[in-house]
Amino acid sequence: CSLRHFVGDLFISRGFHSDGLLFFFFQAEDGIRDRLVTGVQTCALPIYHATDAIIEVTAKDLKEAFSVTADAVVNLTLDQDKVEEKEKKEFSAQGKDVRYLLFSWLEEIPFVIITEGFAIRRIEFEIIEENGYKINAIAYGEPLDLHKHNFKVEIKAPTFYDMEIRQNDGVYMRFLLDL
């Protein structure tokens, strides 16, 4: 068996395809036991498939990097420009260091969108460094409407795999999201 055809495309930095349609071609020979079906039958079944997104961020400082990261996560999930600021929702992220803070941030934003059903237009936040790191945030937006906000893909989880953060003469972040 081989996976051959991808339909749809979402590209983020050096990211990958997301939420497209795969056609899985196989031959059904021995499995068919219907007297009306003869010969080799070739089948094409659509299989919805999501994969990973690799996102790279370059910013002047840590706050800008986390802001750009938030926008990337929101825009990966839905069309941010279609969201109106009707309500606000408070949330936080924390970590023992910047890597764990980024991981927590990447968990919290999809949680607000998907689990709490809140489409985010923008986020105001502060980063506090005291016995580790903490972000206190306020998201502005409205209840999630899958059609109005053009829901694209669900982010299952961030991962530490291939995560990189450099803070010298600006900030560089690279991280992978499991879609």
mmCIF file of C-alpha atoms in Angstrom:
data_model
loop_
_atom_site.group_PDB
_atom_site.id
_atom_site.type_symbol
_atom_site.label_atom_id
_atom_site.label_comp_id
_atom_site.label_asym_id
_atom_site.label_seq_id
_atom_site.Cartn_x
_atom_site.Cartn_y
_atom_site.Cartn_z
ATOM 1 C CA CYS A 1 0.000 0.000 0.000
ATOM 2 C CA SER A 2 1.162 3.531 -0.587
ATOM 3 C CA LEU A 3 -0.105 6.974 0.312
ATOM 4 C CA ARG A 4 -0.026 9.031 -2.854
ATOM 5 C CA HIS A 5 -2.242 12.072 -3.162
ATOM 6 C CA PHE A 6 -2.567 15.122 -0.896
ATOM 7 C CA VAL A 7 -5.328 17.674 -1.402
ATOM 8 C CA GLY A 8 -5.197 21.002 0.418
ATOM 9 C CA ASP A 9 -2.231 22.913 1.743
ATOM 10 C CA LEU A 10 -1.202 24.890 4.778
ATOM 11 C CA PHE A 11 2.415 25.976 4.959
ATOM 12 C CA ILE A 12 4.009 27.640 7.939
ATOM 13 C CA SER A 13 7.684 28.473 7.679
ATOM 14 C CA ARG A 14 9.202 25.062 6.998
ATOM 15 C CA GLY A 15 5.983 23.474 8.158
ATOM 16 C CA PHE A 16 4.045 20.667 6.699
ATOM 17 C CA HIS A 17 0.692 19.955 5.153
ATOM 18 C CA SER A 18 -2.295 20.099 7.449
ATOM 19 C CA ASP A 19 -5.846 18.829 7.477
ATOM 20 C CA GLY A 20 -5.823 17.726 3.876
ATOM 21 C CA LEU A 21 -7.385 14.760 2.230
ATOM 22 C CA LEU A 22 -5.381 11.626 1.546
ATOM 23 C CA PHE A 23 -6.384 8.952 -0.871
ATOM 24 C CA PHE A 24 -5.337 5.517 0.242
ATOM 25 C CA PHE A 25 -5.253 3.154 -2.715
ATOM 26 C CA PHE A 26 -5.301 -0.549 -2.210
ATOM 27 C CA GLN A 27 -6.322 -3.638 -4.060
ATOM 28 C CA ALA A 28 -8.995 -5.833 -2.599
ATOM 29 C CA GLU A 29 -8.519 -9.334 -3.899
ATOM 30 C CA ASP A 30 -8.717 -12.035 -1.293
ATOM 31 C CA GLY A 31 -10.992 -10.075 1.033
ATOM 32 C CA ILE A 32 -13.945 -9.982 -1.348
ATOM 33 C CA ARG A 33 -16.273 -12.919 -0.886
ATOM 34 C CA ASP A 34 -19.350 -11.664 -2.738
ATOM 35 C CA ARG A 35 -20.450 -13.924 -5.631
ATOM 36 C CA LEU A 36 -21.473 -10.839 -7.673
ATOM 37 C CA VAL A 37 -18.006 -9.282 -7.464
ATOM 38 C CA THR A 38 -15.277 -10.765 -9.608
ATOM 39 C CA GLY A 39 -11.708 -9.874 -10.447
ATOM 40 C CA VAL A 40 -9.471 -7.357 -8.734
ATOM 41 C CA GLN A 41 -11.221 -4.320 -7.288
ATOM 42 C CA THR A 42 -9.267 -1.092 -6.836
ATOM 43 C CA CYS A 43 -10.604 1.175 -4.126
ATOM 44 C CA ALA A 44 -9.914 4.797 -3.234
ATOM 45 C CA LEU A 45 -10.919 5.794 0.266
ATOM 46 C CA PRO A 46 -10.650 9.403 1.441
ATOM 47 C CA ILE A 47 -8.849 9.638 4.767
ATOM 48 C CA TYR A 48 -8.639 12.941 6.606
ATOM 49 C CA HIS A 49 -5.099 13.552 7.700
ATOM 50 C CA ALA A 50 -3.353 16.109 9.813
ATOM 51 C CA THR A 51 0.323 16.281 10.594
ATOM 52 C CA ASP A 52 2.765 18.688 12.235
ATOM 53 C CA ALA A 53 3.527 22.369 11.849
ATOM 54 C CA ILE A 54 6.977 23.765 12.494
ATOM 55 C CA ILE A 55 6.904 27.453 13.368
ATOM 56 C CA GLU A 56 9.886 29.771 13.534
ATOM 57 C CA VAL A 57 9.733 33.180 15.204
ATOM 58 C CA THR A 58 12.292 35.977 15.149
ATOM 59 C CA ALA A 59 11.659 38.960 17.415
ATOM 60 C CA LYS A 60 13.436 41.835 19.115
ATOM 61 C CA ASP A 61 12.629 40.583 22.637
ATOM 62 C CA LEU A 62 10.870 37.830 24.573
ATOM 63 C CA LYS A 63 7.507 39.624 24.803
ATOM 64 C CA GLU A 64 7.368 40.210 21.043
ATOM 65 C CA ALA A 65 8.342 36.569 20.431
ATOM 66 C CA PHE A 66 5.483 35.317 22.624
ATOM 67 C CA SER A 67 3.104 37.757 20.927
ATOM 68 C CA VAL A 68 4.071 36.549 17.451
ATOM 69 C CA THR A 69 3.792 32.967 18.682
ATOM 70 C CA ALA A 70 0.252 33.608 19.938
ATOM 71 C CA ASP A 71 -0.799 35.107 16.594
ATOM 72 C CA ALA A 72 0.735 32.154 14.733
ATOM 73 C CA VAL A 73 -1.186 29.644 16.862
ATOM 74 C CA VAL A 74 -4.468 31.534 16.509
ATOM 75 C CA ASN A 75 -4.069 31.977 12.737
ATOM 76 C CA LEU A 76 -3.168 28.329 12.304
ATOM 77 C CA THR A 77 -6.471 27.433 13.983
ATOM 78 C CA LEU A 78 -8.842 30.068 12.565
ATOM 79 C CA ASP A 79 -9.017 33.373 10.654
ATOM 80 C CA GLN A 80 -8.100 35.877 13.347
ATOM 81 C CA ASP A 81 -9.199 38.856 11.261
ATOM 82 C CA LYS A 82 -12.797 37.517 11.240
ATOM 83 C CA VAL A 83 -13.025 37.625 15.048
ATOM 84 C CA GLU A 84 -14.731 40.556 16.762
ATOM 85 C CA GLU A 85 -13.735 41.802 20.222
ATOM 86 C CA LYS A 86 -17.010 41.267 22.092
ATOM 87 C CA GLU A 87 -15.760 39.563 25.257
ATOM 88 C CA LYS A 88 -12.567 38.887 27.159
ATOM 89 C CA LYS A 89 -11.148 35.820 28.846
ATOM 90 C CA GLU A 90 -8.269 35.635 31.315
ATOM 91 C CA PHE A 91 -5.754 32.816 31.287
ATOM 92 C CA SER A 92 -2.178 32.127 32.327
ATOM 93 C CA ALA A 93 0.837 30.022 31.445
ATOM 94 C CA GLN A 94 3.861 29.182 33.545
ATOM 95 C CA GLY A 95 7.138 27.321 33.378
ATOM 96 C CA LYS A 96 10.345 26.723 35.269
ATOM 97 C CA ASP A 97 12.287 28.263 32.370
ATOM 98 C CA VAL A 98 11.569 29.877 28.982
ATOM 99 C CA ARG A 99 11.197 26.500 27.207
ATOM 100 C CA TYR A 100 8.569 25.306 29.676
ATOM 101 C CA LEU A 101 6.876 28.702 29.533
ATOM 102 C CA LEU A 102 6.657 28.454 25.733
ATOM 103 C CA PHE A 103 5.282 24.916 25.999
ATOM 104 C CA SER A 104 2.632 26.044 28.498
ATOM 105 C CA TRP A 105 1.736 29.056 26.284
ATOM 106 C CA LEU A 106 1.356 26.722 23.308
ATOM 107 C CA GLU A 107 -0.994 24.534 25.371
ATOM 108 C CA GLU A 108 -3.111 27.344 26.801
ATOM 109 C CA ILE A 109 -3.998 29.202 23.602
ATOM 110 C CA PRO A 110 -5.512 26.167 21.821
ATOM 111 C CA PHE A 111 -7.264 25.256 25.097
ATOM 112 C CA VAL A 112 -8.981 28.661 25.150
ATOM 113 C CA ILE A 113 -9.951 28.356 21.479
ATOM 114 C CA ILE A 114 -10.983 24.712 21.250
ATOM 115 C CA THR A 115 -11.968 23.554 24.731
ATOM 116 C CA GLU A 116 -13.456 26.804 25.972
ATOM 117 C CA GLY A 117 -14.852 27.695 22.529
ATOM 118 C CA PHE A 118 -13.460 31.231 22.456
ATOM 119 C CA ALA A 119 -12.186 32.752 19.190
ATOM 120 C CA ILE A 120 -9.260 35.084 19.887
ATOM 121 C CA ARG A 121 -8.752 38.396 18.083
ATOM 122 C CA ARG A 122 -5.840 39.639 20.206
ATOM 123 C CA ILE A 123 -4.065 38.926 23.475
ATOM 124 C CA GLU A 124 -2.639 41.364 26.000
ATOM 125 C CA PHE A 125 -0.172 39.868 28.441
ATOM 126 C CA GLU A 126 2.743 40.374 30.765
ATOM 127 C CA ILE A 127 5.671 38.052 31.384
ATOM 128 C CA ILE A 128 6.759 37.785 35.010
ATOM 129 C CA GLU A 129 10.117 36.281 35.987
ATOM 130 C CA GLU A 130 10.033 35.169 39.604
ATOM 131 C CA ASN A 131 10.892 31.589 40.641
ATOM 132 C CA GLY A 132 10.465 30.626 37.015
ATOM 133 C CA TYR A 133 8.276 32.382 34.480
ATOM 134 C CA LYS A 134 4.599 33.213 34.320
ATOM 135 C CA ILE A 135 2.381 34.890 31.742
ATOM 136 C CA ASN A 136 -0.855 36.561 32.818
ATOM 137 C CA ALA A 137 -3.001 37.129 29.737
ATOM 138 C CA ILE A 138 -6.315 38.546 28.622
ATOM 139 C CA ALA A 139 -7.714 37.299 25.323
ATOM 140 C CA TYR A 140 -10.206 39.493 23.478
ATOM 141 C CA GLY A 141 -12.662 37.898 21.094
ATOM 142 C CA GLU A 142 -16.021 36.166 20.921
ATOM 143 C CA PRO A 143 -17.608 32.708 21.133
ATOM 144 C CA LEU A 144 -16.151 30.405 18.502
ATOM 145 C CA ASP A 145 -18.244 29.987 15.344
ATOM 146 C CA LEU A 146 -16.657 27.324 13.145
ATOM 147 C CA HIS A 147 -18.076 28.818 9.942
ATOM 148 C CA LYS A 148 -17.674 32.531 10.665
ATOM 149 C CA HIS A 149 -14.111 32.131 11.918
ATOM 150 C CA ASN A 150 -13.159 29.586 9.238
ATOM 151 C CA PHE A 151 -11.931 26.944 11.665
ATOM 152 C CA LYS A 152 -8.935 25.314 9.946
ATOM 153 C CA VAL A 153 -7.250 22.723 12.117
ATOM 154 C CA GLU A 154 -7.139 21.557 15.704
ATOM 155 C CA ILE A 155 -3.802 21.725 17.447
ATOM 156 C CA LYS A 156 -3.519 18.531 19.473
ATOM 157 C CA ALA A 157 -0.424 19.441 21.436
ATOM 158 C CA PRO A 158 2.896 21.251 21.412
ATOM 159 C CA THR A 159 6.040 19.176 21.734
ATOM 160 C CA PHE A 160 9.557 19.665 23.022
ATOM 161 C CA TYR A 161 10.854 17.819 19.974
ATOM 162 C CA ASP A 162 12.967 20.177 17.852
ATOM 163 C CA MET A 163 12.140 23.120 20.167
ATOM 164 C CA GLU A 164 14.819 25.775 20.096
ATOM 165 C CA ILE A 165 15.018 29.158 21.817
ATOM 166 C CA ARG A 166 17.962 31.533 21.438
ATOM 167 C CA GLN A 167 18.183 34.888 23.202
ATOM 168 C CA ASN A 168 21.168 36.795 21.912
ATOM 169 C CA ASP A 169 20.722 40.014 19.964
ATOM 170 C CA GLY A 170 16.991 39.324 19.714
ATOM 171 C CA VAL A 171 14.976 36.156 20.183
ATOM 172 C CA TYR A 172 14.684 33.158 17.895
ATOM 173 C CA MET A 173 12.109 30.425 18.598
ATOM 174 C CA ARG A 174 11.420 27.242 16.712
ATOM 175 C CA PHE A 175 8.781 24.755 17.811
ATOM 176 C CA LEU A 176 6.652 21.926 16.518
ATOM 177 C CA LEU A 177 2.891 21.574 16.936
ATOM 178 C CA ASP A 178 1.146 18.232 16.575
ATOM 179 C CA LEU A 179 -1.966 18.859 14.491
#
